[in-house]
mmCIF file of C-alpha atoms and ligand atoms in Angstrom:
data_model
loop_
_atom_site.group_PDB
_atom_site.id
_atom_site.type_symbol
_atom_site.label_atom_id
_atom_site.label_comp_id
_atom_site.label_asym_id
_atom_site.label_seq_id
_atom_site.Cartn_x
_atom_site.Cartn_y
_atom_site.Cartn_z
ATOM 1 C CA MET A 6 99.898 88.869 123.442
ATOM 2 C CA TYR A 7 100.471 91.639 125.639
ATOM 3 C CA ILE A 8 97.647 94.398 126.120
ATOM 4 C CA LEU A 9 98.944 97.764 127.833
ATOM 5 C CA GLU A 10 95.983 99.859 128.931
ATOM 6 C CA LEU A 11 96.678 103.940 128.993
ATOM 7 C CA SER A 12 95.377 105.483 131.888
ATOM 8 C CA LEU A 13 93.840 108.974 131.871
ATOM 9 C CA GLU A 14 96.816 110.700 133.187
ATOM 10 C CA GLU A 15 99.155 109.152 130.482
ATOM 11 C CA ASN A 16 96.759 110.302 127.967
ATOM 12 C CA GLU A 17 96.894 113.713 129.630
ATOM 13 C CA GLN A 18 100.532 113.465 129.105
ATOM 14 C CA LEU A 19 100.283 112.264 125.495
ATOM 15 C CA ASP A 20 97.959 115.358 124.914
ATOM 16 C CA ALA A 21 100.311 117.753 126.078
ATOM 17 C CA LEU A 22 103.241 116.694 124.144
ATOM 18 C CA LEU A 23 101.312 115.948 120.822
ATOM 19 C CA ARG A 24 99.600 119.447 121.114
ATOM 20 C CA MET A 25 103.380 121.177 121.458
ATOM 21 C CA LEU A 26 104.783 119.131 118.420
ATOM 22 C CA MET A 27 101.533 119.954 116.220
ATOM 23 C CA GLU A 28 102.767 123.509 117.030
ATOM 24 C CA LYS A 29 105.945 123.031 115.989
ATOM 25 C CA TYR A 30 106.044 121.028 113.342
ATOM 26 C CA SER A 31 103.462 120.746 110.426
ATOM 27 C CA LEU A 32 103.973 116.814 109.257
ATOM 28 C CA PRO A 33 105.031 113.765 111.297
ATOM 29 C CA CYS A 34 106.975 112.421 108.518
ATOM 30 C CA GLU A 35 109.162 116.018 107.671
ATOM 31 C CA GLU A 36 112.708 115.400 108.360
ATOM 32 C CA ALA A 37 113.136 118.115 110.914
ATOM 33 C CA PHE A 38 111.028 116.053 113.241
ATOM 34 C CA LEU A 39 112.331 112.921 112.463
ATOM 35 C CA LEU A 40 115.783 113.947 113.618
ATOM 36 C CA ARG A 41 114.457 115.050 116.742
ATOM 37 C CA VAL A 42 111.942 112.514 117.452
ATOM 38 C CA ARG A 43 113.827 110.328 119.852
ATOM 39 C CA ALA A 44 114.407 113.262 122.200
ATOM 40 C CA TYR A 45 110.867 114.108 122.135
ATOM 41 C CA ALA A 46 110.368 110.424 122.546
ATOM 42 C CA ALA A 47 112.094 110.772 125.995
ATOM 43 C CA GLN A 48 108.734 112.459 127.086
ATOM 44 C CA LEU A 49 106.650 109.497 126.472
ATOM 45 C CA PRO A 50 104.955 108.019 129.691
ATOM 46 C CA GLN A 51 107.412 105.941 130.884
ATOM 47 C CA ARG A 52 105.584 102.509 131.184
ATOM 48 C CA ILE A 53 105.114 103.139 126.960
ATOM 49 C CA LEU A 54 108.920 103.436 126.729
ATOM 50 C CA HIS A 55 109.367 100.432 129.193
ATOM 51 C CA SER A 56 107.291 98.270 127.031
ATOM 52 C CA LEU A 57 108.403 99.175 123.633
ATOM 53 C CA SER A 58 112.128 98.555 124.663
ATOM 54 C CA GLU A 59 111.412 95.426 126.170
ATOM 55 C CA PHE A 60 109.498 94.365 123.368
ATOM 56 C CA LYS A 61 112.361 94.936 121.468
ATOM 57 C CA TYR A 62 115.266 93.344 123.690
ATOM 58 C CA ARG A 63 113.424 90.952 125.395
ATOM 59 C CA GLU A 64 111.753 89.755 122.715
ATOM 60 C CA ASN A 65 108.884 88.719 124.401
ATOM 61 C CA HIS A 66 104.749 88.297 124.633
ATOM 62 C CA ASN A 67 105.442 86.091 121.711
ATOM 63 C CA GLY A 68 105.992 89.014 119.330
ATOM 64 C CA THR A 69 102.929 91.350 119.937
ATOM 65 C CA LEU A 70 102.293 94.161 121.860
ATOM 66 C CA VAL A 71 99.182 96.128 122.075
ATOM 67 C CA LEU A 72 99.026 99.741 123.463
ATOM 68 C CA ARG A 73 95.140 100.373 124.261
ATOM 69 C CA GLY A 74 93.544 103.272 125.292
ATOM 70 C CA PHE A 75 94.920 106.277 123.438
ATOM 71 C CA HIS A 76 92.710 108.670 123.195
ATOM 72 C CA ILE A 77 91.105 109.348 119.563
ATOM 73 C CA ASP A 78 88.938 112.459 118.597
ATOM 74 C CA ASP A 79 86.644 110.615 116.012
ATOM 75 C CA SER A 80 85.472 113.699 114.452
ATOM 76 C CA GLY A 81 89.182 115.077 114.655
ATOM 77 C CA ILE A 82 90.455 112.525 112.300
ATOM 78 C CA GLY A 83 87.910 113.097 109.683
ATOM 79 C CA GLU A 84 86.189 110.673 107.130
ATOM 80 C CA THR A 85 87.901 107.302 106.350
ATOM 81 C CA PRO A 86 89.655 108.815 102.758
ATOM 82 C CA ALA A 87 88.619 107.241 99.922
ATOM 83 C CA ALA A 88 91.908 107.223 98.296
ATOM 84 C CA THR A 89 95.384 106.545 98.948
ATOM 85 C CA SER A 90 98.517 108.857 98.012
ATOM 86 C CA LYS A 91 101.778 110.046 99.976
ATOM 87 C CA GLU A 92 99.959 113.217 100.698
ATOM 88 C CA ILE A 93 96.571 111.779 102.160
ATOM 89 C CA ASP A 94 98.443 108.745 104.038
ATOM 90 C CA GLU A 95 100.709 111.087 105.768
ATOM 91 C CA GLY A 96 99.024 114.011 105.935
ATOM 92 C CA SER A 97 95.678 112.714 107.294
ATOM 93 C CA ALA A 98 94.788 112.389 111.067
ATOM 94 C CA ARG A 99 98.211 114.585 111.960
ATOM 95 C CA ARG A 100 98.297 114.165 115.506
ATOM 96 C CA GLU A 101 97.935 110.678 115.629
ATOM 97 C CA GLY A 102 100.457 110.271 113.144
ATOM 98 C CA PHE A 103 102.986 112.381 115.487
ATOM 99 C CA MET A 104 101.954 109.747 118.138
ATOM 100 C CA LEU A 105 103.025 106.672 116.008
ATOM 101 C CA MET A 106 106.546 107.973 114.955
ATOM 102 C CA LEU A 107 107.199 108.826 118.438
ATOM 103 C CA LEU A 108 106.287 105.416 119.586
ATOM 104 C CA ILE A 109 107.986 103.892 116.919
ATOM 105 C CA SER A 110 111.151 105.707 117.229
ATOM 106 C CA GLN A 111 111.851 103.367 120.514
ATOM 107 C CA ILE A 112 112.240 100.315 118.529
ATOM 108 C CA GLY A 113 114.035 101.566 114.986
ATOM 109 C CA ASP A 114 113.151 103.758 112.043
ATOM 110 C CA ALA A 115 110.299 103.969 109.659
ATOM 111 C CA PHE A 116 111.220 103.598 106.224
ATOM 112 C CA GLY A 117 109.131 103.629 102.961
ATOM 113 C CA TRP A 118 108.867 101.621 99.641
ATOM 114 C CA SER A 119 109.053 104.050 96.494
ATOM 115 C CA CYS A 120 106.497 101.246 95.004
ATOM 116 C CA GLN A 121 103.730 101.773 98.059
ATOM 117 C CA ARG A 122 102.088 105.156 97.845
ATOM 118 C CA ASP A 123 105.570 106.673 96.581
ATOM 119 C CA GLY A 124 107.691 105.974 99.655
ATOM 120 C CA ALA A 125 105.001 107.257 102.439
ATOM 121 C CA LEU A 126 106.544 106.293 106.144
ATOM 122 C CA ILE A 127 102.960 106.177 107.193
ATOM 123 C CA ASN A 128 100.342 104.108 105.060
ATOM 124 C CA ASN A 129 96.674 104.356 105.354
ATOM 125 C CA ILE A 130 95.320 101.027 105.571
ATOM 126 C CA LEU A 131 91.231 101.041 104.619
ATOM 127 C CA PRO A 132 89.228 99.422 101.624
ATOM 128 C CA LEU A 133 89.540 100.815 98.206
ATOM 129 C CA LYS A 134 86.598 100.517 95.842
ATOM 130 C CA SER A 135 88.384 98.685 93.032
ATOM 131 C CA HIS A 136 90.449 96.591 95.126
ATOM 132 C CA GLU A 137 87.450 94.884 96.871
ATOM 133 C CA LYS A 138 88.234 91.304 95.630
ATOM 134 C CA GLU A 139 92.251 91.751 95.974
ATOM 135 C CA GLN A 140 94.745 89.822 98.313
ATOM 136 C CA LEU A 141 95.990 93.658 99.262
ATOM 137 C CA SER A 142 95.560 95.333 102.707
ATOM 138 C CA THR A 143 93.450 97.919 100.886
ATOM 139 C CA GLY A 144 91.133 94.712 99.904
ATOM 140 C CA SER A 145 87.877 94.153 101.814
ATOM 141 C CA MET A 146 85.361 91.167 100.601
ATOM 142 C CA ILE A 147 87.933 88.418 100.673
ATOM 143 C CA ASP A 148 90.012 87.400 103.573
ATOM 144 C CA LEU A 149 93.891 89.026 103.798
ATOM 145 C CA ASP A 150 95.924 85.645 104.007
ATOM 146 C CA TRP A 151 98.122 85.403 106.894
ATOM 147 C CA HIS A 152 101.658 86.343 106.075
ATOM 148 C CA THR A 153 105.191 87.553 107.055
ATOM 149 C CA GLU A 154 105.277 91.381 105.698
ATOM 150 C CA GLU A 155 107.209 91.419 102.541
ATOM 151 C CA ALA A 156 108.334 87.689 103.272
ATOM 152 C CA PHE A 157 110.420 87.675 99.707
ATOM 153 C CA HIS A 158 112.506 90.874 100.326
ATOM 154 C CA PRO A 159 115.463 90.857 102.370
ATOM 155 C CA PHE A 160 114.739 94.163 103.393
ATOM 156 C CA ARG A 161 111.397 93.632 104.859
ATOM 157 C CA ALA A 162 110.621 95.538 108.129
ATOM 158 C CA ASP A 163 111.935 93.827 111.226
ATOM 159 C CA TYR A 164 108.484 95.325 112.903
ATOM 160 C CA LEU A 165 105.348 96.709 111.916
ATOM 161 C CA ALA A 166 103.132 99.086 113.856
ATOM 162 C CA LEU A 167 99.484 99.650 113.158
ATOM 163 C CA MET A 168 97.381 102.167 114.752
ATOM 164 C CA CYS A 169 93.804 101.582 114.742
ATOM 165 C CA LEU A 170 91.976 104.733 113.896
ATOM 166 C CA ARG A 171 88.659 103.336 113.366
ATOM 167 C CA ASN A 172 86.966 99.888 113.228
ATOM 168 C CA ILE A 173 83.370 100.293 114.284
ATOM 169 C CA GLU A 174 82.250 96.875 112.352
ATOM 170 C CA GLN A 175 85.204 95.524 114.662
ATOM 171 C CA ILE A 176 87.036 93.483 111.574
ATOM 172 C CA PRO A 177 89.526 91.077 113.278
ATOM 173 C CA THR A 178 93.150 91.256 112.142
ATOM 174 C CA VAL A 179 94.568 87.551 112.607
ATOM 175 C CA ILE A 180 97.812 86.971 114.337
ATOM 176 C CA GLY A 181 100.265 83.737 114.979
ATOM 177 C CA SER A 182 103.526 83.445 116.604
ATOM 178 C CA ILE A 183 106.077 81.072 115.628
ATOM 179 C CA GLN A 184 106.449 80.750 119.176
ATOM 180 C CA ASP A 185 103.100 79.342 119.726
ATOM 181 C CA ILE A 186 103.835 76.129 117.252
ATOM 182 C CA ASN A 187 105.196 73.079 117.710
ATOM 183 C CA LEU A 188 107.366 71.366 114.758
ATOM 184 C CA ASP A 189 109.617 68.353 114.690
ATOM 185 C CA GLU A 190 113.383 68.367 114.915
ATOM 186 C CA GLU A 191 113.219 66.758 110.833
ATOM 187 C CA THR A 192 110.483 69.453 110.124
ATOM 188 C CA LYS A 193 112.461 72.241 111.758
ATOM 189 C CA LYS A 194 115.810 71.072 109.875
ATOM 190 C CA LEU A 195 114.171 71.278 106.320
ATOM 191 C CA LEU A 196 112.560 74.796 107.025
ATOM 192 C CA PHE A 197 116.230 75.990 108.149
ATOM 193 C CA GLU A 198 117.467 75.116 104.812
ATOM 194 C CA PRO A 199 117.575 77.135 101.433
ATOM 195 C CA ARG A 200 114.903 74.895 99.571
ATOM 196 C CA TYR A 201 111.926 77.416 99.175
ATOM 197 C CA LEU A 202 110.980 80.040 96.220
ATOM 198 C CA PHE A 203 109.384 83.257 97.708
ATOM 199 C CA GLN A 204 107.164 84.918 94.780
ATOM 200 C CA MET A 205 108.604 88.332 94.754
ATOM 201 C CA ASP A 206 105.579 90.797 94.486
ATOM 202 C CA LYS A 207 105.630 92.465 90.823
ATOM 203 C CA ASN A 208 105.533 95.907 92.196
ATOM 204 C CA PHE A 209 108.871 94.848 93.757
ATOM 205 C CA GLU A 210 111.212 93.572 90.725
ATOM 206 C CA ASN A 211 114.405 95.005 90.428
ATOM 207 C CA GLU A 212 117.394 94.819 88.889
ATOM 208 C CA HIS A 213 119.544 94.024 92.266
ATOM 209 C CA LEU A 214 116.812 91.345 92.974
ATOM 210 C CA LYS A 215 115.570 89.930 89.635
ATOM 211 C CA SER A 216 116.485 86.090 90.362
ATOM 212 C CA THR A 217 115.086 85.055 93.687
ATOM 213 C CA LEU A 218 117.444 81.973 94.835
ATOM 214 C CA PRO A 219 116.051 79.657 97.373
ATOM 215 C CA GLN A 220 115.836 80.933 100.751
ATOM 216 C CA SER A 221 115.081 78.989 104.169
ATOM 217 C CA VAL A 222 111.955 79.607 106.047
ATOM 218 C CA LEU A 223 113.449 79.433 109.550
ATOM 219 C CA PHE A 224 116.225 81.441 110.358
ATOM 220 C CA GLY A 225 118.244 82.386 113.217
ATOM 221 C CA ASP A 226 118.430 80.305 116.316
ATOM 222 C CA ALA A 227 117.745 76.631 115.860
ATOM 223 C CA THR A 228 116.111 76.449 119.509
ATOM 224 C CA ALA A 229 114.293 80.037 119.069
ATOM 225 C CA PRO A 230 113.862 80.290 115.371
ATOM 226 C CA TYR A 231 112.732 83.571 113.163
ATOM 227 C CA VAL A 232 110.582 82.867 110.053
ATOM 228 C CA LYS A 233 109.570 84.229 107.005
ATOM 229 C CA ILE A 234 106.687 82.749 105.569
ATOM 230 C CA ASP A 235 103.679 83.569 103.182
ATOM 231 C CA PRO A 236 102.190 80.550 102.088
ATOM 232 C CA SER A 237 100.183 81.910 99.503
ATOM 233 C CA PHE A 238 102.983 83.419 97.239
ATOM 234 C CA MET A 239 105.886 80.465 97.990
ATOM 235 C CA GLN A 240 106.843 76.976 97.437
ATOM 236 C CA ALA A 241 109.225 74.584 97.562
ATOM 237 C CA VAL A 242 111.607 73.852 94.820
ATOM 238 C CA PRO A 243 109.794 72.032 92.575
ATOM 239 C CA GLY A 244 110.588 68.216 92.961
ATOM 240 C CA ASP A 245 111.582 68.744 96.290
ATOM 241 C CA GLU A 246 108.938 66.508 97.958
ATOM 242 C CA GLN A 247 110.584 66.395 101.670
ATOM 243 C CA ALA A 248 110.779 70.403 101.798
ATOM 244 C CA GLY A 249 107.220 70.777 100.195
ATOM 245 C CA GLU A 250 105.773 68.868 103.249
ATOM 246 C CA ALA A 251 108.132 70.658 105.496
ATOM 247 C CA LEU A 252 106.109 73.722 104.288
ATOM 248 C CA ARG A 253 102.692 71.916 104.829
ATOM 249 C CA GLN A 254 103.478 71.100 108.142
ATOM 250 C CA ILE A 255 104.371 74.511 109.612
ATOM 251 C CA THR A 256 101.526 76.178 107.330
ATOM 252 C CA LEU A 257 98.996 73.674 108.999
ATOM 253 C CA GLU A 258 100.673 74.443 112.680
ATOM 254 C CA PHE A 259 100.454 78.102 112.170
ATOM 255 C CA LYS A 260 96.632 77.808 111.021
ATOM 256 C CA LYS A 261 96.011 75.893 114.359
ATOM 257 C CA SER A 262 97.795 78.616 116.336
ATOM 258 C CA LEU A 263 96.162 81.866 114.578
ATOM 259 C CA TYR A 264 94.398 83.951 117.208
ATOM 260 C CA GLU A 265 92.127 86.978 116.187
ATOM 261 C CA LEU A 266 92.731 90.728 117.732
ATOM 262 C CA VAL A 267 89.958 93.149 116.878
ATOM 263 C CA LEU A 268 91.776 96.432 117.001
ATOM 264 C CA GLN A 269 89.978 99.334 118.866
ATOM 265 C CA GLN A 270 89.845 103.058 118.051
ATOM 266 C CA GLY A 271 93.030 104.544 119.872
ATOM 267 C CA ASP A 272 94.777 100.594 119.772
ATOM 268 C CA VAL A 273 98.376 100.684 117.959
ATOM 269 C CA VAL A 274 99.786 97.008 117.870
ATOM 270 C CA PHE A 275 103.477 96.127 117.094
ATOM 271 C CA LEU A 276 104.048 93.069 115.324
ATOM 272 C CA ASP A 277 107.723 91.745 115.497
ATOM 273 C CA ASN A 278 107.871 90.764 111.567
ATOM 274 C CA TYR A 279 110.608 87.543 112.288
ATOM 275 C CA ARG A 280 108.379 85.966 114.840
ATOM 276 C CA VAL A 281 104.600 86.628 113.965
ATOM 277 C CA VAL A 282 102.520 86.195 110.902
ATOM 278 C CA HIS A 283 99.471 88.358 110.343
ATOM 279 C CA GLY A 284 96.390 89.069 108.043
ATOM 280 C CA ARG A 285 92.923 90.403 108.154
ATOM 281 C CA LYS A 286 89.494 88.718 107.819
ATOM 282 C CA ALA A 287 87.091 89.931 105.225
ATOM 283 C CA PHE A 288 84.340 92.606 105.161
ATOM 284 C CA PRO A 289 81.624 94.516 103.467
ATOM 285 C CA PRO A 290 83.263 97.929 102.653
ATOM 286 C CA ARG A 291 80.311 100.931 103.032
ATOM 287 C CA PHE A 292 82.767 103.550 101.511
ATOM 288 C CA ASP A 293 80.804 106.195 103.509
ATOM 289 C CA GLY A 294 83.832 107.726 105.344
ATOM 290 C CA THR A 295 83.110 105.431 108.377
ATOM 291 C CA ASP A 296 85.150 102.099 107.114
ATOM 292 C CA ARG A 297 87.748 100.420 109.075
ATOM 293 C CA TRP A 298 91.323 102.705 109.080
ATOM 294 C CA LEU A 299 94.515 101.628 110.360
ATOM 295 C CA LYS A 300 97.505 103.190 110.279
ATOM 296 C CA ARG A 301 101.054 101.249 108.939
ATOM 297 C CA VAL A 302 104.348 102.214 109.511
ATOM 298 C CA ASN A 303 107.390 99.939 108.662
ATOM 299 C CA ILE A 304 110.141 99.812 110.800
ATOM 300 C CA THR A 305 113.528 98.809 110.495
ATOM 301 C CA SER A 306 116.262 98.019 113.228
ATOM 302 C CA ASP A 307 119.102 99.049 110.646
ATOM 303 C CA LEU A 308 118.467 101.354 107.919
ATOM 304 C CA ARG A 309 121.809 100.891 106.559
ATOM 305 C CA LYS A 310 121.369 97.350 105.278
ATOM 306 C CA SER A 311 119.028 98.985 102.825
ATOM 307 C CA ARG A 312 121.794 101.394 101.509
ATOM 308 C CA VAL A 313 122.286 99.876 98.063
ATOM 309 C CA LEU A 314 118.760 100.576 97.064
ATOM 310 C CA ARG A 315 118.232 104.249 98.944
ATOM 311 C CA GLN A 316 119.439 107.124 96.996
ATOM 312 C CA HIS A 317 121.057 109.116 100.186
ATOM 313 C CA HIS A 318 122.211 107.657 103.154
ATOM 314 C CA GLY A 319 119.810 110.318 104.940
ATOM 315 C CA SER A 320 116.665 108.854 102.949
ATOM 316 C CA ARG A 321 114.197 106.293 104.478
ATOM 317 C CA VAL A 322 112.941 105.135 101.200
ATOM 318 C CA ILE A 323 114.134 102.170 99.379
ATOM 319 C CA VAL A 324 113.616 103.006 95.808
ATOM 320 C CA ILE A 325 112.734 99.618 93.715
ATOM 321 C CA ASN A 326 112.337 101.194 89.919
HETATM 322 O O1 LIG B 411 94.461 95.406 108.016
HETATM 323 C C1 LIG B 411 94.988 94.483 108.900
HETATM 324 O O2 LIG B 411 94.391 94.323 109.875
HETATM 325 C C2 LIG B 411 96.206 94.233 108.661
HETATM 326 C C3 LIG B 411 97.013 94.512 107.199
HETATM 327 C C4 LIG B 411 98.015 94.049 106.836
HETATM 328 O O3 LIG B 411 98.231 92.843 106.416
HETATM 329 C C5 LIG B 411 99.003 94.998 106.239
HETATM 330 O O4 LIG B 411 98.886 96.156 106.791
HETATM 331 O O5 LIG B 411 100.185 94.553 106.556
HETATM 332 FE FE1 LIG B 412 100.806 92.945 106.169
#
C-alpha cells in the first residue's frame, strides 16, 4: 500500500477545479460531464495524475493506493443518509462525487449494475437499519468477510475506488494482496485450473450467466498471478479433494496477510480488484446521521467487454434483468 498525502496547494487547486465544475454541471454522473471528464482531469495536480497512472500501468504498491488529505467540509456533505437509492447515492455530497469521477477517469470507466441501486455509478456505503446482520456493504454488526468484488462475475470491476466521507469511530477496512502471500508450486498449479464453483449472488442471476461452470481462482501470469476469490461464497468442485485443499491453503495465506486500513475523512483508496481482496470490520451503527459513510465506484478498464449486457454502446450500466 502507498499513501500519497495531498498538500494545501494541491487542495486549493482541487477546490478551484471543483468549484468550476459545480457551476457548470449539476451532477457528477451526468452524461455531459462524463463525456468531458478526462479533459477536465488534466487539471488535477500532477502528483495525483502520475500516481494513478503508475498504479494502473506499473501495477505497483501491491494493488492499493491511498490519496489522503482531500479537504471535506463535514457540514457541507450533510448527514450520513439513512437510505440508499440512485438519486441519493449519485446526488449526495456532490462536490465529492465530482472529485471521484475526475480521479477514476485516470484508470478507467465507471460502471453500474442494474441490480445495485438501479445502476448508480456512485454507491453510498453506509449502515442500513434492516441490514445490520447481513453480509452486505450496508451491514454493520457483523464483519463483512474479505472478498474480490463480484468474484463470480466475468464483468466484475478491474478496480474499486472508495472515498471516505465520514468514519468517526475509525472502523477499519481489511485488505490483503496476492503479492503478499506465498503458495507452493503445486497449490498454485491447482488454483490456476478450472476446478472451483463460484456462487452467483442471486441478484445477479441472468439468462446469459445461468450456469456457472467451474473456474480457476488464479489467472494471468504464472509468476505474478491475478486472483478472484470469495471464500464464503465458493467451493471446489464437489469430490475434488486436491482443489479443496488448495482453496483452504490460499484462504489461510490470505488470512495471515490481511492488514487494516482505517479510512479517514477525505481518503480515497484505489483497490486493484485483480490483485487485492477487501472486507470490513463489524461496528455498532448509530443511525443518527453521523455513521460511517463511504462512496464507492466500480471501475472497468474495458467497457466493451460487457456490451452483451448493456442496452446501448454508450450506456455504463450492466443490465441484469
Ligand atoms: O466498507 C468497506 O470498507 C468495504 C465495503 C465493501 O466491501 C465494498 O464496498 O465493496
Ligand atoms: Fe466489497
